[in-house]
Amino acid sequence: MPLDDTILTTNNVSKTFGSKTKAVEALRDVSFSVARNELCILLGPSGCGKSTLLNIVAGLEDPTSGSVSLDGEIIHGPSRQRGMVFQSYTSFPWLTVFENVEYGMKLNGVPKAERTERAEKFIELVHLSRFRDAYPNTLSGGMKQRVAIARTLANEPEILLMDEPFGALDAETRWHMQEMLLEIVETTHTTILLVTHDIQEAIFLADKIVFLSANPGRLKTVLDLEFKKGAELKSKEDLIALPGYLECEREITALMRAEAGKSEEDY
Amino acid sequence: MTGTIGQSTTPDKISGVAKRSMADTSSKTPRRRFFEFKKDIPTSWSITLGVAVWVSFFGVWEFAVWQQWANDILLPGPVKVLSALYTMFADNGFLNDVLISVWRVLLSFALACAVAIPLGILMGTFRTVEAFFSPFVSAWRYLPAPSFIPLLLMWFGAGDMQKLSLLFIGVIWFLITLITDYVKSVPADLIRTSVTLGGNRLQVLRTVVVPASLPNITIAMRQMLAVSWTYLVIAEITAADAGIGAVMMRAKRFLHVDEIMAGILVIGVLGLMFDFLLRQVYRFAFPYLEGRH
Ligand SMILES: Nc1ncnc2c1ncn2[C@@H]1O[C@H](COP(=O)(O)OP(=O)(O)OP(=O)(O)O)[C@@H](O)[C@H]1O
Ligand SMILES: [Mg+2]
C-alpha cells in the first residue's frame, strides 16, 4: 500500500475497560488504514467495539495499547483534525442553524467573513438554506443531523468520523441522508470513517468495509466491494440493480450471523 | 336547548361548547367529563376554576366573620384586612419596611448566586472539584439554617448582617447542589462535539456547559428564591426593628390581627411577583426552548 495515499492508520489498537478484577476487553489488536478521500465503513455486530474504536480514533478515549496515527503522526487527544458526528442529536439548541455551523470555526479563530462564507456554503450543501436562522428545536431529526454534518465539514477536518449518524432516523429519511452523504463526498472529497451495523447502509456508502468480529473486537476482514467499482450510484435503487449486489449482501449477512452466533455462545 | 334531547346538558353548560355538538347527529359526540385522568382542560375552565377557589376562600372567610364563628379581633374580615393594608401604606410608612425586606432578600440571594453558580458549574463539570466540595456542601445542607440564629445574633446583633447571613446560608447549599446536578445532566455528546471541533477546556465551559445549563440554573434560582422568602420572615420575626416580619410582630403586640394578615398578604403577593418575574426572564432569555414546555 503506497504510504502517501494513507491518511489514517490504527496500529494494534487494544482496549480493555474497567479494573483488574472486572475487566471488559472491547478491542484486541485492531490494525487497519483509511486512504485519503475514501469512505471507510466500520461494520460489525452489536457490542463488538465499533464505537470504542471510533472514540479512540477521535481521541476521546485512550487505547490500552497500540496507537492511531493521522498523516503519519501519532494522535494524542481530540482535535479539530478529526471531527465527529454522533448518533444523538448534538446541534446546540441555543444556537441557530447558521450559528451552529459557524461554531467550530469560531472556536478556531477563523475570521468572520470567511466563517460566514464557509457556513453558508455548507448549509447549502446539506440543503438547509431555508432554515438558516431556525433553532434546532424546530427541525426534524434528519435536519438536525444535517446541521451536525455541515458544522463538522465547515470546520475542515482531515477526516470525518461518524458513529451511526443515521441510526435514530426512520428508514426513508435514512435513505435520503445516505444519498446526500454520497453527494457531499462527491463535491467535497472528504475522507470519512463511518460506523454502522446496517448492512445495506454499509454496502451503499462504502468504498471499503472494515469488518470487526465480536468479543473482543478484532479485525475479521476488509471488504473492497469490487462489484461497485466504476458504477455511479445516485440512489439505493441503483445499488440494488447492480450485478453482484445480492451476492455481497448475502456474504456480509452470513459474516454477521456467524459473529452474532459466536457471541451468543459466550453468554 | 331543543337540539340536545337525550343528552345531558350539564357538561356542555360548564364547558361553554354546547354549539359544537349540535350539527353532529350521526356519531355520538364525546362528552366532556369534569373528572378526566390527565387530560388538558380548556383555558376558560382553568381561569374559571382558578377564580372560583379564591372566591370561595374569601366567601367562607367573610361568612365566618359575619356568623361570628370567632372573635373578630382574632379573625377580622377580608375588607378589614384590606383597609388595614391601605392605612399601613398610606400613614405608617409600610412601603419602607417592604423595601427593606425586598432588599434583604435580593442582596442575600444575589450573593448566594454569585457563589453557587460558578461553584455549581465547576462541581458539575469536573469530578475533582466535586470530590473536594461535595462532602462539605452535603453536610451543611442537613443543618437547618434557623439553628444558626442564636449564633448569628451573638455575632452580628439584630441588624442587617444577621438577616443577610441567615438568608445566605439558608439557600446557598441547596442552590449549589441543584446547579451541580443540572450541570451534570448536560449531554456528554454536546461536550464531545465541541472537543472534536477543536474546543479547549475554557471554550467548552463557556460555549457549551454554561449555555446548556443556564435554563435549568434559572429554574433552580426560581425554586430557591421562594425558600429565601421563608427565611426572611423567620429572620425578621425573631429579631428586627424594620421589615415586613418586624411590622407583623409589632402588630401582634398590639393585637392588630388585621395588620398581621395584611403582612402575610404582602409577602404572598411579593413571592408571586418574583416568581412571575423569573418566569418571564426564562421565557425571554431562552426563546429557543419554546414549545418544549
Ligand atoms: N465506558 C465503558 N466501560 C466499560 N465497558 C464499556 C465501556 N464502553 C464500552 N464498553 C464495552 O465495550 C464493548 C464494546 O462497546 P461499543 O459501544 O464500542 O460497541 P459497539 O460495537 O459500538 O456496539 P453498538 O452496535 O451496540 O453501538 C461492549 O461490551 C461494551 O459493554
Ligand atoms: Mg456503538
Coordinates of C-alpha atoms and ligand atoms in Angstrom, one line a residue:
Chain A
M1 CA 0.0 0.0 0.0
P2 CA 1.5 3.4 -1.0
L3 CA 2.1 5.3 2.2
D4 CA 1.3 8.7 0.7
D5 CA -2.2 7.6 0.0
T6 CA -3.0 6.6 3.6
I7 CA -4.4 9.2 5.8
L8 CA -5.3 7.3 9.0
T9 CA -3.9 4.1 10.5
T10 CA -4.6 2.2 13.6
N11 CA -1.7 0.1 14.9
N12 CA -2.6 -2.9 17.1
V13 CA -5.2 -0.9 19.0
S14 CA -6.4 -2.8 22.0
K15 CA -8.8 -1.5 24.7
T16 CA -9.8 -3.0 28.0
F17 CA -12.3 -1.3 30.2
G18 CA -12.6 -1.5 33.9
S19 CA -10.4 -2.6 36.7
K20 CA -8.1 -5.6 37.0
T21 CA -10.8 -7.6 38.8
K22 CA -13.7 -6.9 36.4
A23 CA -12.2 -6.1 33.0
V24 CA -14.1 -6.0 29.7
E25 CA -11.9 -6.5 26.7
A26 CA -13.5 -4.4 24.0
L27 CA -10.8 -4.4 21.3
R28 CA -7.8 -6.6 20.5
D29 CA -5.0 -5.7 18.1
V30 CA -7.0 -3.9 15.6
S31 CA -5.0 -2.6 12.7
F32 CA -6.4 -1.0 9.5
S33 CA -6.0 2.1 7.5
V34 CA -8.1 4.6 5.7
A35 CA -6.9 6.1 2.4
R36 CA -7.4 9.8 1.5
N37 CA -10.8 10.6 0.1
E38 CA -12.0 7.1 1.0
L39 CA -15.4 6.4 2.6
C40 CA -14.5 3.6 5.0
I41 CA -17.2 1.8 6.9
L42 CA -16.7 0.1 10.3
L43 CA -19.2 -2.8 10.4
G44 CA -19.7 -5.5 12.9
P45 CA -22.3 -7.0 15.3
S46 CA -23.7 -5.0 18.2
G47 CA -21.2 -4.6 21.1
C48 CA -18.1 -5.5 19.0
G49 CA -16.4 -2.3 19.9
K50 CA -17.1 -0.1 16.9
S51 CA -17.9 3.0 18.9
T52 CA -15.0 2.3 21.2
L53 CA -12.7 2.2 18.2
L54 CA -14.1 5.4 16.7
N55 CA -13.8 7.1 20.0
I56 CA -10.2 6.1 20.2
V57 CA -9.6 7.5 16.7
A58 CA -11.4 10.7 17.7
G59 CA -9.1 10.9 20.8
L60 CA -12.0 10.8 23.2
E61 CA -10.7 7.5 24.6
D62 CA -7.2 6.3 25.0
P63 CA -6.2 2.8 23.7
T64 CA -4.9 0.4 26.4
S65 CA -2.2 -0.4 23.9
G66 CA -1.4 0.4 20.3
S67 CA -1.7 3.8 18.6
V68 CA -3.6 5.8 16.0
S69 CA -1.8 8.0 13.5
L70 CA -3.1 10.7 11.2
D71 CA -0.8 11.7 8.3
G72 CA 1.9 9.6 9.9
E73 CA 1.8 11.3 13.3
I74 CA 0.5 9.6 16.4
I75 CA -2.5 11.3 17.8
H76 CA -3.0 12.4 21.4
G77 CA -6.4 13.5 22.5
P78 CA -9.2 15.1 20.4
S79 CA -8.5 17.7 17.8
R80 CA -10.3 19.5 15.0
Q81 CA -8.5 17.3 12.5
R82 CA -10.9 14.5 13.5
G83 CA -14.4 16.0 13.6
M84 CA -17.1 13.7 14.8
V85 CA -20.9 13.3 14.2
F86 CA -22.7 11.3 16.8
Q87 CA -25.9 9.2 16.7
S88 CA -27.6 11.5 19.2
Y89 CA -28.6 15.0 18.1
T90 CA -25.8 17.3 19.0
S91 CA -26.9 20.6 17.4
F92 CA -26.6 23.2 20.2
P93 CA -30.2 24.2 20.9
W94 CA -29.4 27.7 21.9
L95 CA -27.7 28.5 18.5
T96 CA -29.5 28.9 15.2
V97 CA -28.6 26.6 12.3
F98 CA -26.2 29.2 11.0
E99 CA -24.6 29.8 14.4
N100 CA -24.2 26.0 14.9
V101 CA -22.4 25.6 11.6
E102 CA -20.2 28.6 12.4
Y103 CA -19.5 27.3 15.8
G104 CA -16.3 25.2 15.2
M105 CA -14.8 27.9 13.0
K106 CA -15.3 30.4 15.8
L107 CA -13.5 28.2 18.2
N108 CA -10.6 28.1 15.9
G109 CA -10.4 31.8 15.3
V110 CA -11.5 31.8 11.6
P111 CA -12.1 35.4 10.6
K112 CA -15.8 36.5 10.4
A113 CA -16.0 37.0 6.7
E114 CA -14.6 33.6 5.9
R115 CA -16.7 32.0 8.6
T116 CA -19.9 33.4 7.1
E117 CA -19.0 32.3 3.6
R118 CA -18.0 28.8 4.6
A119 CA -21.0 28.3 6.9
E120 CA -23.3 29.4 4.1
K121 CA -21.7 27.1 1.6
F122 CA -22.1 24.1 3.9
I123 CA -25.6 24.9 4.9
E124 CA -26.4 25.0 1.2
L125 CA -24.6 21.7 0.7
V126 CA -26.9 20.0 3.2
H127 CA -30.0 21.7 1.8
L128 CA -30.8 23.8 4.8
S129 CA -30.5 27.3 3.4
R130 CA -34.2 27.8 4.1
F131 CA -33.7 27.1 7.8
R132 CA -30.6 29.2 8.2
D133 CA -32.0 31.2 11.1
A134 CA -34.1 28.4 12.7
Y135 CA -33.4 26.9 16.1
P136 CA -32.7 23.1 16.1
N137 CA -35.7 22.6 18.3
T138 CA -37.9 23.3 15.3
L139 CA -36.1 20.9 13.0
S140 CA -36.7 17.2 12.3
G141 CA -34.2 14.6 13.3
G142 CA -32.8 14.3 9.8
M143 CA -32.3 18.0 9.6
K144 CA -30.6 18.1 13.0
Q145 CA -28.1 15.5 11.7
R146 CA -27.6 17.6 8.6
V147 CA -26.7 20.6 10.8
A148 CA -24.2 18.4 12.6
I149 CA -22.6 17.2 9.4
A150 CA -22.4 20.8 8.0
R151 CA -20.9 22.0 11.2
T152 CA -18.2 19.4 11.2
L153 CA -17.4 19.7 7.5
A154 CA -17.3 23.6 7.7
N155 CA -14.5 23.1 10.3
E156 CA -12.5 21.4 7.5
P157 CA -11.3 18.2 9.4
E158 CA -8.8 15.9 7.8
I159 CA -11.2 13.1 8.4
L160 CA -14.9 13.0 9.3
L161 CA -15.9 10.4 11.9
M162 CA -19.5 9.3 12.2
D163 CA -20.9 6.9 14.8
E164 CA -24.2 5.5 13.4
P165 CA -25.2 9.0 12.3
F166 CA -28.5 7.9 10.8
G167 CA -29.3 5.2 13.4
A168 CA -32.0 7.3 15.1
L169 CA -33.8 8.2 11.8
D170 CA -36.7 6.4 10.1
A171 CA -36.0 4.3 7.1
E172 CA -37.0 6.8 4.4
T173 CA -35.1 9.7 6.0
R174 CA -32.1 7.4 6.4
W175 CA -32.1 6.8 2.6
H176 CA -32.2 10.5 1.9
M177 CA -29.3 11.1 4.3
Q178 CA -27.2 8.3 2.8
E179 CA -27.7 9.7 -0.7
M180 CA -26.9 13.2 0.5
L181 CA -23.8 11.9 2.1
L182 CA -22.6 10.4 -1.2
E183 CA -23.4 13.8 -2.9
I184 CA -21.3 15.6 -0.3
V185 CA -18.4 13.2 -0.8
E186 CA -18.6 13.8 -4.5
T187 CA -18.3 17.6 -4.1
T188 CA -16.0 17.9 -1.1
H189 CA -13.8 14.8 -1.4
T190 CA -13.9 14.4 2.4
T191 CA -12.4 11.3 3.9
I192 CA -15.0 9.5 6.1
L193 CA -14.8 6.8 8.7
L194 CA -18.4 5.8 9.5
V195 CA -19.7 3.2 12.0
T196 CA -22.9 1.3 11.3
H197 CA -24.4 -2.1 11.9
D198 CA -26.8 -1.6 8.9
I199 CA -25.5 -3.9 6.2
Q200 CA -27.3 -2.2 3.3
E201 CA -26.1 1.2 4.5
A202 CA -22.6 -0.2 4.6
I203 CA -22.7 -1.5 1.1
F204 CA -24.3 1.6 -0.3
L205 CA -21.9 4.0 1.2
A206 CA -18.6 2.1 1.4
D207 CA -15.5 2.3 -0.7
K208 CA -14.2 -0.2 1.8
I209 CA -15.7 -2.1 4.7
V210 CA -13.7 -3.0 7.8
F211 CA -15.5 -5.8 9.4
L212 CA -15.0 -6.4 13.2
S213 CA -15.7 -9.7 14.9
A214 CA -17.2 -9.7 18.4
N215 CA -15.9 -10.4 21.9
P216 CA -13.3 -9.0 21.9
G217 CA -13.5 -6.8 18.8
R218 CA -10.9 -8.0 16.3
L219 CA -10.3 -7.3 12.6
K220 CA -12.2 -10.0 10.8
T221 CA -11.8 -8.9 7.2
V222 CA -11.6 -6.0 4.9
L223 CA -14.0 -6.0 2.0
D224 CA -13.2 -3.9 -1.1
L225 CA -16.6 -4.2 -2.8
E226 CA -15.2 -4.9 -6.2
F227 CA -18.7 -5.1 -7.8
K228 CA -19.2 -1.3 -7.1
K229 CA -16.0 -0.2 -8.8
G230 CA -16.8 2.3 -11.5
A231 CA -20.5 2.2 -11.0
E232 CA -22.2 5.6 -10.5
L233 CA -24.5 5.3 -7.5
K234 CA -27.1 8.0 -7.1
S235 CA -29.7 6.2 -5.2
K236 CA -30.5 3.0 -3.4
E237 CA -32.2 1.7 -6.5
D238 CA -29.0 2.0 -8.5
L239 CA -27.3 -0.1 -5.9
I240 CA -29.9 -2.9 -5.7
A241 CA -29.9 -3.1 -9.5
L242 CA -26.1 -3.6 -9.7
P243 CA -24.9 -7.1 -10.6
G244 CA -23.2 -8.6 -7.6
Y245 CA -25.1 -6.6 -5.0
L246 CA -27.1 -9.5 -3.7
E247 CA -24.1 -11.7 -3.6
C248 CA -22.3 -9.1 -1.5
E249 CA -25.2 -8.6 0.9
R250 CA -25.5 -12.3 1.3
E251 CA -21.8 -12.7 2.1
I252 CA -21.9 -9.9 4.7
T253 CA -25.1 -11.2 6.3
A254 CA -23.5 -14.6 6.7
L255 CA -20.5 -13.0 8.3
M256 CA -22.7 -11.0 10.7
R257 CA -24.7 -14.1 11.6
A258 CA -21.6 -16.1 12.3
E259 CA -20.3 -13.4 14.6
A260 CA -23.6 -12.9 16.3
G261 CA -23.9 -16.6 16.8
K262 CA -20.5 -16.8 18.3
S263 CA -21.1 -14.1 20.8
E264 CA -24.3 -15.8 21.9
E265 CA -22.3 -18.9 22.8
D266 CA -20.2 -16.6 25.0
Y267 CA -23.1 -15.5 27.1
Chain B
M1 CA -81.8 23.7 24.1
T2 CA -84.2 21.7 21.9
G3 CA -81.5 20.1 19.9
T4 CA -80.0 18.2 22.8
I5 CA -82.8 15.8 23.6
G6 CA -81.4 12.7 25.2
Q7 CA -78.1 14.3 26.0
S8 CA -77.1 15.5 29.4
T9 CA -76.6 19.3 29.1
T10 CA -74.6 19.7 32.3
P11 CA -71.1 19.3 30.9
D12 CA -71.8 21.4 27.9
K13 CA -73.0 24.2 30.1
I14 CA -69.8 24.2 32.0
S15 CA -67.5 24.0 29.1
G16 CA -69.4 26.6 27.0
V17 CA -69.0 24.4 23.9
A18 CA -72.6 23.4 23.6
K19 CA -72.9 24.6 20.0
R20 CA -70.2 22.4 18.7
S21 CA -72.1 19.2 19.1
M22 CA -75.4 20.3 17.6
A23 CA -74.9 19.5 14.0
D24 CA -73.3 16.2 14.6
T25 CA -76.0 13.6 15.0
S26 CA -74.5 10.6 13.2
S27 CA -71.9 9.8 15.7
K28 CA -72.3 10.3 19.4
T29 CA -70.3 13.3 20.4
P30 CA -67.7 12.6 23.1
R31 CA -68.9 14.0 26.4
R32 CA -66.5 16.2 28.3
R33 CA -66.3 14.9 31.7
F34 CA -65.5 17.0 34.7
F35 CA -63.1 14.5 36.1
E36 CA -60.8 13.1 33.4
F37 CA -57.4 11.4 34.0
K38 CA -54.6 13.6 33.0
K39 CA -56.5 15.4 30.2
D40 CA -55.8 19.0 29.4
I41 CA -58.6 21.3 30.0
P42 CA -59.7 24.5 28.1
T43 CA -58.2 27.8 29.2
S44 CA -61.6 29.1 30.1
W45 CA -62.0 26.2 32.5
S46 CA -58.8 26.8 34.3
I47 CA -59.4 30.5 34.6
T48 CA -62.9 29.9 36.0
L49 CA -61.7 27.3 38.4
G50 CA -58.8 29.5 39.5
V51 CA -61.1 32.4 40.2
A52 CA -63.6 30.1 41.9
V53 CA -61.2 28.8 44.5
W54 CA -60.4 32.4 45.6
V55 CA -64.0 33.5 45.6
S56 CA -64.8 30.5 47.8
F57 CA -62.0 31.3 50.1
F58 CA -62.9 34.9 50.6
G59 CA -66.6 33.9 50.7
V60 CA -66.1 31.4 53.5
W61 CA -63.9 33.8 55.4
E62 CA -66.3 36.7 55.2
F63 CA -69.1 34.3 56.0
A64 CA -67.3 33.1 59.1
V65 CA -66.7 36.6 60.3
W66 CA -70.4 37.5 59.6
Q67 CA -71.5 34.5 61.6
Q68 CA -69.1 35.5 64.4
W69 CA -67.5 32.0 64.4
A70 CA -64.5 33.6 66.0
N71 CA -63.7 36.7 68.0
D72 CA -63.5 39.5 65.4
I73 CA -60.2 40.6 67.0
L74 CA -58.7 37.3 66.2
L75 CA -60.4 36.9 62.8
P76 CA -61.0 40.2 61.0
G77 CA -62.8 40.0 57.7
P78 CA -61.1 40.5 54.3
V79 CA -62.4 44.0 53.9
K80 CA -60.9 45.0 57.3
V81 CA -57.6 43.5 56.3
L82 CA -57.5 45.4 53.1
S83 CA -58.3 48.6 54.8
A84 CA -55.6 48.0 57.3
L85 CA -53.2 47.4 54.5
Y86 CA -54.2 50.7 53.0
T87 CA -53.6 52.6 56.2
M88 CA -50.3 50.9 56.7
F89 CA -49.0 52.0 53.3
A90 CA -50.7 55.5 53.5
D91 CA -50.0 56.5 57.1
N92 CA -47.5 54.1 58.7
G93 CA -44.7 54.1 56.1
F94 CA -45.1 50.4 55.5
L95 CA -43.6 50.8 52.0
N96 CA -40.3 51.4 53.6
D97 CA -40.5 48.1 55.5
V98 CA -41.5 46.3 52.4
L99 CA -38.5 47.7 50.5
I100 CA -36.1 46.8 53.3
S101 CA -37.4 43.2 53.2
V102 CA -37.1 43.0 49.4
W103 CA -33.6 44.5 49.6
R104 CA -32.6 41.9 52.2
V105 CA -33.9 39.0 50.0
L106 CA -32.4 40.3 46.8
L107 CA -29.0 41.2 48.2
S108 CA -28.5 37.9 50.1
F109 CA -29.8 36.0 47.1
A110 CA -27.5 37.7 44.7
L111 CA -24.6 36.9 47.0
A112 CA -25.7 33.3 47.2
C113 CA -25.9 33.1 43.4
A114 CA -22.6 34.7 42.9
V115 CA -21.0 31.9 44.9
A116 CA -23.3 29.0 43.9
I117 CA -23.5 29.4 40.1
P118 CA -19.7 29.4 39.4
L119 CA -19.1 26.7 42.1
G120 CA -22.0 24.6 40.9
I121 CA -20.8 24.8 37.3
L122 CA -17.3 23.7 38.2
M123 CA -18.6 20.9 40.5
G124 CA -20.9 19.6 37.8
T125 CA -18.2 19.7 35.2
F126 CA -15.1 18.5 37.0
R127 CA -15.2 15.4 39.2
T128 CA -12.2 16.6 41.1
V129 CA -13.9 19.8 42.1
E130 CA -17.0 17.9 43.1
A131 CA -15.0 15.4 45.1
F132 CA -13.5 18.3 47.1
F133 CA -16.6 20.3 47.8
S134 CA -19.4 17.8 47.8
P135 CA -18.8 16.2 51.3
F136 CA -18.7 19.7 52.7
V137 CA -21.8 21.0 50.9
S138 CA -23.8 17.9 51.7
A139 CA -23.1 18.2 55.4
W140 CA -24.2 21.8 55.6
R141 CA -27.3 21.0 53.7
Y142 CA -28.6 18.9 56.6
L143 CA -28.1 21.7 59.1
P144 CA -31.3 23.7 59.3
A145 CA -30.5 27.3 58.8
P146 CA -32.6 28.6 61.7
S147 CA -30.4 26.7 64.1
F148 CA -27.8 29.3 63.4
I149 CA -30.0 32.2 64.5
P150 CA -28.7 32.3 68.1
L151 CA -25.1 32.2 66.9
L152 CA -25.7 34.9 64.2
L153 CA -27.5 37.1 66.8
M154 CA -24.4 36.9 69.0
W155 CA -22.0 37.6 66.2
F156 CA -23.9 40.3 64.3
G157 CA -26.6 41.6 66.7
A158 CA -30.1 42.1 65.3
G159 CA -29.0 44.2 62.3
D160 CA -29.0 43.6 58.6
M161 CA -25.8 41.4 58.8
Q162 CA -27.6 38.8 60.8
K163 CA -30.6 38.7 58.3
L164 CA -28.4 38.6 55.3
S165 CA -26.2 35.8 56.6
L166 CA -29.2 33.7 57.6
L167 CA -30.7 34.1 54.2
F168 CA -27.4 33.3 52.6
I169 CA -26.8 30.1 54.5
G170 CA -30.5 29.2 54.1
V171 CA -30.2 28.9 50.3
I172 CA -26.6 28.5 49.3
W173 CA -26.2 24.8 49.9
F174 CA -29.3 23.8 48.1
L175 CA -28.5 26.2 45.3
I176 CA -25.1 24.6 44.8
T177 CA -26.5 21.1 44.9
L178 CA -29.3 21.9 42.4
I179 CA -26.9 23.6 40.0
T180 CA -24.3 20.9 40.2
D181 CA -27.0 18.3 39.3
Y182 CA -28.3 20.3 36.4
V183 CA -24.8 20.9 35.1
K184 CA -24.1 17.2 35.3
S185 CA -27.0 16.5 33.1
V186 CA -25.6 18.4 30.2
P187 CA -25.4 15.7 27.5
A188 CA -21.8 14.3 27.2
D189 CA -22.1 14.2 23.4
L190 CA -22.5 18.0 23.3
I191 CA -19.2 18.4 25.1
R192 CA -17.5 15.8 22.9
T193 CA -18.8 17.5 19.9
S194 CA -17.2 20.8 20.9
V195 CA -13.9 19.0 21.8
T196 CA -13.7 17.3 18.4
L197 CA -14.3 20.6 16.8
G198 CA -11.2 21.9 18.5
G199 CA -12.6 23.4 21.7
N200 CA -10.2 23.8 24.6
R201 CA -11.3 23.4 28.2
L202 CA -12.3 27.0 28.7
Q203 CA -14.1 27.2 25.4
V204 CA -16.1 24.1 26.2
L205 CA -17.0 25.5 29.5
R206 CA -18.0 28.9 28.1
T207 CA -19.7 27.8 24.9
V208 CA -21.3 24.5 25.9
V209 CA -21.6 23.8 29.6
V210 CA -22.8 27.3 30.6
P211 CA -25.3 27.9 27.9
A212 CA -26.6 24.3 28.1
S213 CA -27.3 24.6 31.8
L214 CA -28.4 28.2 32.0
P215 CA -32.1 27.5 31.6
N216 CA -32.0 25.0 34.4
I217 CA -30.0 27.3 36.6
T218 CA -32.7 29.8 36.2
I219 CA -35.2 27.2 37.3
A220 CA -33.1 26.4 40.4
M221 CA -33.0 30.1 41.2
R222 CA -36.7 30.4 40.9
Q223 CA -37.1 27.5 43.3
M224 CA -34.6 28.8 45.9
L225 CA -35.9 32.4 45.8
A226 CA -39.1 31.1 47.2
V227 CA -37.2 29.5 50.0
S228 CA -35.3 32.7 50.6
W229 CA -38.7 34.5 51.4
T230 CA -39.4 31.8 54.0
Y231 CA -36.1 32.5 55.8
L232 CA -36.6 36.3 55.5
V233 CA -39.8 36.0 57.6
I234 CA -38.1 33.8 60.1
A235 CA -35.2 36.2 60.4
E236 CA -37.4 39.3 60.8
I237 CA -39.8 37.6 63.2
T238 CA -37.1 36.5 65.6
A239 CA -35.4 39.9 65.9
A240 CA -35.8 43.0 63.8
D241 CA -36.7 46.6 64.0
A242 CA -37.7 47.0 60.4
G243 CA -39.1 44.9 57.6
I244 CA -42.4 43.1 56.9
G245 CA -41.8 40.5 59.6
A246 CA -40.9 43.1 62.2
V247 CA -44.1 45.1 61.4
M248 CA -46.1 41.9 61.9
M249 CA -44.5 41.1 65.3
R250 CA -45.2 44.7 66.4
A251 CA -48.8 44.3 65.3
K252 CA -49.0 41.2 67.4
R253 CA -48.1 43.1 70.5
F254 CA -51.0 45.4 69.9
L255 CA -53.4 42.6 68.9
H256 CA -53.7 44.1 65.4
V257 CA -54.6 40.9 63.7
D258 CA -55.7 42.7 60.5
E259 CA -52.2 44.1 60.2
I260 CA -50.6 40.7 60.6
M261 CA -52.8 39.3 57.9
A262 CA -52.0 42.3 55.7
G263 CA -48.3 41.4 56.1
I264 CA -49.0 37.8 55.2
L265 CA -50.8 39.0 52.1
V266 CA -48.0 41.3 51.1
I267 CA -45.4 38.5 51.5
G268 CA -47.6 36.3 49.3
V269 CA -48.0 38.8 46.6
L270 CA -44.3 39.6 46.6
G271 CA -43.4 36.0 46.3
L272 CA -45.8 35.5 43.4
M273 CA -44.4 38.7 41.7
F274 CA -40.8 37.5 41.9
D275 CA -41.8 34.1 40.7
F276 CA -43.6 35.6 37.7
L277 CA -40.6 37.9 37.0
L278 CA -38.2 35.0 36.9
R279 CA -40.6 33.1 34.7
Q280 CA -40.6 36.0 32.3
V281 CA -36.8 36.1 32.4
Y282 CA -36.8 32.4 31.5
R283 CA -39.2 33.0 28.5
F284 CA -37.3 35.9 27.1
A285 CA -33.7 34.6 27.8
F286 CA -34.4 31.2 26.3
P287 CA -36.7 31.7 23.3
Y288 CA -35.3 28.6 21.7
L289 CA -37.0 26.4 24.3
E290 CA -40.4 27.5 23.1
G291 CA -42.7 24.5 22.6
R292 CA -40.7 22.3 24.9
H293 CA -42.9 23.1 27.9
Ligands
LIG1 N1 -17.1 3.0 29.3 C1 -17.1 1.7 29.2 N2 -16.9 0.9 30.3 C2 -17.0 -0.4 30.3 N3 -17.3 -1.1 29.2 C3 -17.5 -0.5 28.1 C4 -17.5 1.0 28.0 N4 -17.8 1.3 26.8 C5 -18.0 0.2 26.1 N5 -17.8 -0.9 26.9 C6 -18.0 -2.3 26.4 O1 -17.1 -2.5 25.3 C7 -17.8 -3.3 24.4 C8 -17.9 -2.6 23.0 O2 -18.8 -1.5 23.2 P1 -19.1 -0.5 22.0 O3 -20.1 0.5 22.4 O4 -17.8 0.0 21.4 O5 -19.8 -1.5 20.9 P2 -20.5 -1.1 19.5 O6 -19.9 -2.0 18.5 O7 -20.4 0.3 19.3 O8 -22.0 -1.6 19.8 P3 -23.3 -1.0 19.3 O9 -23.5 -1.6 17.9 O10 -24.3 -1.5 20.2 O11 -23.2 0.5 19.3 C9 -19.1 -3.7 24.9 O12 -19.0 -4.9 25.5 C10 -19.4 -2.6 26.0 O13 -20.1 -3.2 27.0
MG2 MG -21.9 1.9 19.1

